[in-house]
XYZ file of C-alpha atoms in Angstrom:
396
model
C 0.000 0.000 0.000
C 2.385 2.710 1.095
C 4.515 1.605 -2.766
C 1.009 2.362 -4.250
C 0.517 5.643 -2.232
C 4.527 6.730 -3.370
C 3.757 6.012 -7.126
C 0.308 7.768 -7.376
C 2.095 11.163 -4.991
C 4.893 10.744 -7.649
C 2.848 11.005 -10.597
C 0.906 13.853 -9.229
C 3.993 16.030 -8.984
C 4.844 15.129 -12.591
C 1.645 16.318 -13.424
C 1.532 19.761 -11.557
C 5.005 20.039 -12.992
C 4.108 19.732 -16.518
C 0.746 22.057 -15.959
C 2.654 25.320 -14.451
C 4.846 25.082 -18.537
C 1.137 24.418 -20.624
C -0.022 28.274 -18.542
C 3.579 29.680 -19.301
C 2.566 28.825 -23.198
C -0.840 30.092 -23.237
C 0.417 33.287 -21.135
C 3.059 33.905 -24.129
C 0.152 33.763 -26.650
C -2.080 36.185 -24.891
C 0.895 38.908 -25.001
C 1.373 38.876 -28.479
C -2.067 38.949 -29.374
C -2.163 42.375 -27.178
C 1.053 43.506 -29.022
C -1.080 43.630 -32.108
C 0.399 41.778 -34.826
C -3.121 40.565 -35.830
C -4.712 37.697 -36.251
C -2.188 36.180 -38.547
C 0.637 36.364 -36.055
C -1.673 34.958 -33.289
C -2.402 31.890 -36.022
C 1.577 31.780 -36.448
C 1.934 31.299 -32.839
C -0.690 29.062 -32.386
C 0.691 26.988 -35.238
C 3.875 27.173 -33.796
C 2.921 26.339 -30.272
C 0.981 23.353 -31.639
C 3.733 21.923 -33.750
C 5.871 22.249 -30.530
C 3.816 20.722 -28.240
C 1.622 18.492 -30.785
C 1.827 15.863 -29.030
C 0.281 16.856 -25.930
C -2.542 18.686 -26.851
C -5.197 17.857 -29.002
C -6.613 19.312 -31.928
C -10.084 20.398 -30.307
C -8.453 21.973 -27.000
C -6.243 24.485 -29.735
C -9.723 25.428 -31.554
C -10.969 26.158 -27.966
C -8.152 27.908 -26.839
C -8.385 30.473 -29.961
C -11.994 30.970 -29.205
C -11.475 31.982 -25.653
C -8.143 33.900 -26.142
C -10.130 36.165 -29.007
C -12.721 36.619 -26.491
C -10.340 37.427 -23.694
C -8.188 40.094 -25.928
C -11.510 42.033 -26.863
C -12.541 42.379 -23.368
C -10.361 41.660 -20.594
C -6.636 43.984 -19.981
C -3.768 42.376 -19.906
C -3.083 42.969 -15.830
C -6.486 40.624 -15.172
C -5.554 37.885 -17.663
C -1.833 37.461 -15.914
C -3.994 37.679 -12.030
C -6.359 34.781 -13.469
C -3.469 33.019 -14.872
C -1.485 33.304 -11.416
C -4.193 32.219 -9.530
C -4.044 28.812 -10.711
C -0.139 28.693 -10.562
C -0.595 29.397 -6.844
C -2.719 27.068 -5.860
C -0.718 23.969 -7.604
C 2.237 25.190 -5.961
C 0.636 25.015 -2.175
C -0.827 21.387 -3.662
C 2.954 20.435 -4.335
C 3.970 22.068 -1.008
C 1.126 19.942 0.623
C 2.132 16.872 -1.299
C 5.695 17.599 -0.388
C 4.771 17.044 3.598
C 2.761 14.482 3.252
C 5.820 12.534 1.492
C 8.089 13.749 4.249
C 5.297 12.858 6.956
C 4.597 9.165 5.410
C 8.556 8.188 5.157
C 8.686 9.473 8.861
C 5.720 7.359 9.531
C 7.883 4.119 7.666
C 10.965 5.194 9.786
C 8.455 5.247 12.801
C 6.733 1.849 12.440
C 10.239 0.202 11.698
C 11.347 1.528 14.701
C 8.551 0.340 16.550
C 8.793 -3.200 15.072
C 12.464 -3.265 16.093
C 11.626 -2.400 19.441
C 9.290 -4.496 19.849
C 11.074 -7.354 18.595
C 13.749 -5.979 21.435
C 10.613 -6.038 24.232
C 9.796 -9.558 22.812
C 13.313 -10.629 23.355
C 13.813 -9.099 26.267
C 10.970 -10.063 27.896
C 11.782 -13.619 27.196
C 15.392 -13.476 28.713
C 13.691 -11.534 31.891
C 11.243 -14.524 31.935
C 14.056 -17.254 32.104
C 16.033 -14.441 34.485
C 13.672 -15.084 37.030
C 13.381 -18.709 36.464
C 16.483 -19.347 37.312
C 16.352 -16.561 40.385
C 13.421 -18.875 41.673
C 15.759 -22.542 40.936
C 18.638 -20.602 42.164
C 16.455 -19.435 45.752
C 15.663 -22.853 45.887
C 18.830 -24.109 45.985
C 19.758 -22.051 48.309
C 17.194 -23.101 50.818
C 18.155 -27.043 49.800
C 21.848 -25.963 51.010
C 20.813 -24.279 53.952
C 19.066 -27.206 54.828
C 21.642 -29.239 54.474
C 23.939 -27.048 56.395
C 21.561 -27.576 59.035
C 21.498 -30.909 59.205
C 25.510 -31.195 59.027
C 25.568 -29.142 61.868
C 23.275 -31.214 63.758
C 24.741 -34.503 62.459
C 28.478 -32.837 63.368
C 26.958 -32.165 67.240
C 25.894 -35.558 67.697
C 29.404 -36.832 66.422
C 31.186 -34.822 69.016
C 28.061 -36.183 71.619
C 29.129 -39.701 69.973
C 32.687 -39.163 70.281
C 32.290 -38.124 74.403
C 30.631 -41.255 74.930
C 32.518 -43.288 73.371
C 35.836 -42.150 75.282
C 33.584 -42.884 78.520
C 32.879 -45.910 77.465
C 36.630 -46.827 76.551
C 37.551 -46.033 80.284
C 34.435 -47.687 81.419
C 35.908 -50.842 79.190
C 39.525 -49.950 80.896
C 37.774 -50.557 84.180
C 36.535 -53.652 83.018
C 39.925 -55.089 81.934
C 40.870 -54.617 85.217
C 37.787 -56.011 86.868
C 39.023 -59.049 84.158
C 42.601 -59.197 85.202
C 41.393 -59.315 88.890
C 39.018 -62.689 87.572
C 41.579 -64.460 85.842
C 43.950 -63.936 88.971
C 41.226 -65.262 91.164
C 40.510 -68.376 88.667
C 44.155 -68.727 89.188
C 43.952 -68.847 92.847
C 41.129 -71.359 92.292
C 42.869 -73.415 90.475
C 46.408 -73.482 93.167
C 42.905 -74.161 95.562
C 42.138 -76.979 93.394
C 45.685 -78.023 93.931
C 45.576 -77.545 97.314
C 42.158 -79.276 97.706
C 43.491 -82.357 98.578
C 45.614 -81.307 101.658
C 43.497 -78.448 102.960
C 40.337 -80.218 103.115
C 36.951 -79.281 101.826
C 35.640 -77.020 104.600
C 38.551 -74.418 103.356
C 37.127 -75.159 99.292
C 33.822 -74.560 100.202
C 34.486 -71.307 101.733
C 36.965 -70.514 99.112
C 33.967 -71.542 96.012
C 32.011 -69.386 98.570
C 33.819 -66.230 98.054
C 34.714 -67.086 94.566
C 30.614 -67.244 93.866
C 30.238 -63.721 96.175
C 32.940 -62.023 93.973
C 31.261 -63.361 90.737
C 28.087 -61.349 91.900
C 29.838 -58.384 93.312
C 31.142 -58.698 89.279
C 27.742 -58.735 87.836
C 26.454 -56.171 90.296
C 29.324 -53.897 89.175
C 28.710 -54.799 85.538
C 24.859 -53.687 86.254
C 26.145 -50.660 87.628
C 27.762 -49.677 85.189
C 24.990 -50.639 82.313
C 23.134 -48.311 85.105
C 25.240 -45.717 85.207
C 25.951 -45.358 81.167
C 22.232 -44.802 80.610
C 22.012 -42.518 83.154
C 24.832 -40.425 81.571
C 23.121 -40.572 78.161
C 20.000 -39.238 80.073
C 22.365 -36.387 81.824
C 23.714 -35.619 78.010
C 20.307 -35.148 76.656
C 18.996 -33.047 79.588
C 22.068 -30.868 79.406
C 21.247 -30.632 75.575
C 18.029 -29.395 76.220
C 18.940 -27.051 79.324
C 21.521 -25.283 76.988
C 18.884 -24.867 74.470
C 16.190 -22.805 77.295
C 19.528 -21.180 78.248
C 19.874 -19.882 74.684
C 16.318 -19.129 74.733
C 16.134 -17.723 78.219
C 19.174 -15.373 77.330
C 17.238 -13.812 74.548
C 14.416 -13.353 76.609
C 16.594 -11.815 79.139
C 17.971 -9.168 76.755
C 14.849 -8.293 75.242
C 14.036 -7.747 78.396
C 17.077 -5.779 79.305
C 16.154 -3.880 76.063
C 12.630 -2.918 77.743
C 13.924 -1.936 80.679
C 16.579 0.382 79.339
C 13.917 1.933 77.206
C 11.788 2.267 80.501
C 14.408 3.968 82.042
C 15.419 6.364 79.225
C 11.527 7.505 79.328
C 11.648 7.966 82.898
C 15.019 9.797 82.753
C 13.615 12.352 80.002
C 10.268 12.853 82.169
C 12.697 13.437 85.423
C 15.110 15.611 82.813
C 11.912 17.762 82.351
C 10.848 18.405 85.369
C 13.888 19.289 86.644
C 13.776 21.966 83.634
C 10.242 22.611 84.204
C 11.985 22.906 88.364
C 15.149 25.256 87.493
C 12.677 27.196 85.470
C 10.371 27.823 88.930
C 13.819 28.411 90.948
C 14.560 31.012 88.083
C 11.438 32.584 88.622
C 11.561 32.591 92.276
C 14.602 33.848 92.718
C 13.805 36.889 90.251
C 10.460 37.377 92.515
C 12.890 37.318 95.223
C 15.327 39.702 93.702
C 12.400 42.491 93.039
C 11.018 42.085 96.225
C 14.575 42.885 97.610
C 14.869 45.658 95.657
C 11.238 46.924 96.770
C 12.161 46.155 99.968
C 14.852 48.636 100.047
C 13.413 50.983 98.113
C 10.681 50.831 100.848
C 13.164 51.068 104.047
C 14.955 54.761 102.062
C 11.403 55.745 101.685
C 10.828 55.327 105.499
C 14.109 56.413 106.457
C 13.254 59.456 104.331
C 9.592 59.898 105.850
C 10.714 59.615 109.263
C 13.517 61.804 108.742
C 10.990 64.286 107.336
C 8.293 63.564 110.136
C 10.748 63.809 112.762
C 11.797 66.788 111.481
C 8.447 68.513 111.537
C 6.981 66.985 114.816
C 9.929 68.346 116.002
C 9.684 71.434 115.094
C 5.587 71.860 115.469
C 6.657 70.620 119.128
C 9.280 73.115 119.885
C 6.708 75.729 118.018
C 3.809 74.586 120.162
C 6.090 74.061 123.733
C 7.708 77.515 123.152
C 3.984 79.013 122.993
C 2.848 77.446 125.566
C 5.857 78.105 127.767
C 5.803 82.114 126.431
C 1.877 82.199 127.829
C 2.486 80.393 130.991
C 5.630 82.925 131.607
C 3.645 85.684 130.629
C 0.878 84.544 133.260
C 2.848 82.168 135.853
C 6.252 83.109 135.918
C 6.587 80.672 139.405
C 5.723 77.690 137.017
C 8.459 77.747 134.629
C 10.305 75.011 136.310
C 7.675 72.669 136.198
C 6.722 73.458 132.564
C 10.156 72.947 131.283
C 10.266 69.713 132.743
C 6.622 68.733 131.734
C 7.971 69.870 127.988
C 11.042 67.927 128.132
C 8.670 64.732 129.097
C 6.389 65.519 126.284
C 9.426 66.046 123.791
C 10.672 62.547 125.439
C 7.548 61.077 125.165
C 7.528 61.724 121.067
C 10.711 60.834 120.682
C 10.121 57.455 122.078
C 6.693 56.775 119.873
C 8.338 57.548 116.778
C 11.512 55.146 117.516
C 8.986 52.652 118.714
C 7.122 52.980 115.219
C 10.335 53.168 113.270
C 11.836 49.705 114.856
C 7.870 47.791 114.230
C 8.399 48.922 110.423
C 11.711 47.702 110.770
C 10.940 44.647 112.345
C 8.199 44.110 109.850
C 10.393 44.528 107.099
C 12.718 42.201 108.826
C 9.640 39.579 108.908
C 8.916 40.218 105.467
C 12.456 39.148 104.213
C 12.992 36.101 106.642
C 9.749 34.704 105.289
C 11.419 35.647 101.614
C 14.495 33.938 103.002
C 12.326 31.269 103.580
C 10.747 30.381 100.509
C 13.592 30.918 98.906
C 15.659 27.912 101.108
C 12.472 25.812 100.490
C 12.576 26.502 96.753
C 16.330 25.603 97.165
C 15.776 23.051 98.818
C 12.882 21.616 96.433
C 14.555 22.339 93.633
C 18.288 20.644 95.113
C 16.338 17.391 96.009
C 14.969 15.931 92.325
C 18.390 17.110 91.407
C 19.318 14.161 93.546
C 17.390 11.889 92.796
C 17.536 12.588 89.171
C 21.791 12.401 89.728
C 20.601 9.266 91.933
């Protein structure tokens, strides 16, 4: 299809490019019919033209073409025949330009698609070695479980070896115990048969006794043998409970750290909750001790304000006193002179008497400013105090 579409796009240029010369001829005629030669020399031309171009124009499309170019040349001007001949020049160009692009867009559209079949001829390929990729992941995976398997079991199968090997060294002493349990037999068969020997000049009481202990050592033999038949299955019993103890060891000691690892996470909670409060703590103390601070420095702002205001009152009950006494004193003079003695003295008791109320009222102010700060003192130790003791125990 797209060798079809080429041909038929290539024959359509051929034939725009042959049209644009056939309007170049007929444009040649029209100008020298205007040049006005006559009829003649149009026929000459048109004779000319048609035994030039003959071949590709018939006989019928020249009559025509005289008919309409005689018609043209009486009424049209020469500026509206060349716009009506341009017109058509025009608009097979654009068709060439849009022919043009479409060949450019279809052999992009071949380079496209064979690009696209390539890579998806890659995809197919690809996906196909991906496929057996992960095949052989999966074999290879289970390989690798079949060998850890088996590295299980050699480990296993090498434990009870060693397990194996320890008994069997047991036994081999065990079976060195016997030899000698064999050697002492075959010396005591020996000293049976010297009794045999002897039998006939010690007499039979001493044979029977002698058979006697022979047939008490043969059990004491057996009984040991027992024993030790006893004693090996009770080691093989002790093996396999030590077996299993170390494996709850193994499993208690993980328990054990996880919870170790609990704890310590416990802990690091409850030493970030203690870390805060003791902020949250040092943060009060800051506080406290800048309350404390301002109310020392009120505090002695207060006492120069007193000091000041009983300096001041002192100053002017004194002197209203001495204002009022020497008054008084002038008008009793003036009126008792006798009485001055006494009045002096009842002045300097009055004066006294003043004197003392204001020191009295200047050492309570004092004493309650004293109050004030011990009490400050106070909290503060306590808020010290407070503040030294989750210190402590946080340290602790």
């Amino acid at each position: 299809m797209i060798f079809r579409v080429s041909i038929l796009v290539v024959a359509s240029l051929a034939a725009f490019a042959v049209s644009p010369l056939n309007t170049k001829q007929r444009l040649k005629k029209q100008h020298s019919m205007l040049s006005g030669k006559g009829c003649s020399s149009t026929q000459e031309t048109e004779e000319l033209g048609g035994e030039k171009f003959g071949d590709d124009i018939s006989e019928e499309d020249m009559q025509n073409e005289e008919g309409t170019e005689v018609v043209n040349t009486k009424n049209l001007n020469p500026n509206t025949e060349i716009e009506h001949s341009q017109n058509p020049i025009n608009e097979f160009e654009s068709r060439r330009l849009t022919l043009e692009r479409k060949l450019l867009e279809l052999h992009s559209l071949k380079e496209k698609l064979s690009c696209i079949a390539y890579l998806q001829k890659d995809l197919t390929g690809k996906t196909a070695e991906i496929g057996k990729l992960n095949f052989t992941i999966a074999a290879l995976k289970a390989e690798i479980k079949d060998l850890q398997e088996i590295i299980r079991q050699g480990n296993m199968e090498v434990k009870q070896l060693d397990m194996a090997k320890q008994l069997i060294e047991e036994l081999q002493r065990k079976n060195g115990n016997g030899s000698q349990i064999k050697g002492q037999i075959i010396l005591l068969e020996e000293q049976l048969s010297g009794f045999t020997a002897i039998e006939t000049s010690t007499g039979d009481a001493l044979v029977k006794n002698r058979l006697e202990d022979i047939k008490n050592i043969e059990l004491k033999v057996i009984k040991k043998r027992r024993r030790n038949k006893e004693l090996e299955l009770e080691k093989r019993e002790i093996f396999v409970k030590l077996y299993a103890a170390h494996a709850k060891l193994s499993a208690l000691s993980d328990m054990t750290q996880n919870k170790t690892i609990g704890k310590i996470c416990e802990l690091r909670q409850a030493n970030g909750d203690l870390a805060n409060k003791v902020n949250i703590l040092q943060k009060s103390r800051f506080d406290m001790v800048e309350e404390l601070v301002y109310q020392r420095w009120l505090n002695v702002c207060l006492r120069a304000e007193i000091k000041e205001y009983q300096t001041s009152s002192r100053k002017t009950s004194e002197k209203e006193v001495q204002k009022a006494s020497d008054q008084k004193t002038s008008k009793i003079i003036t009126q008792y002179p006798d009485t001055n003695s006494t009045w002096s003295y009842t002045s300097s008791t009055d004066s006294e008497e003043i004197d003392s109320s204001t020191i009295d009222s200047s050492s309570s102010s004092q004493r309650s400013i004293s109050k004030n700060s011990s009490t400050c003192w106070r909290s503060m130790d306590d808020g010290s105090s407070v503040v030294s003791s989750p210190n402590k125990s946080s340290t602790g």
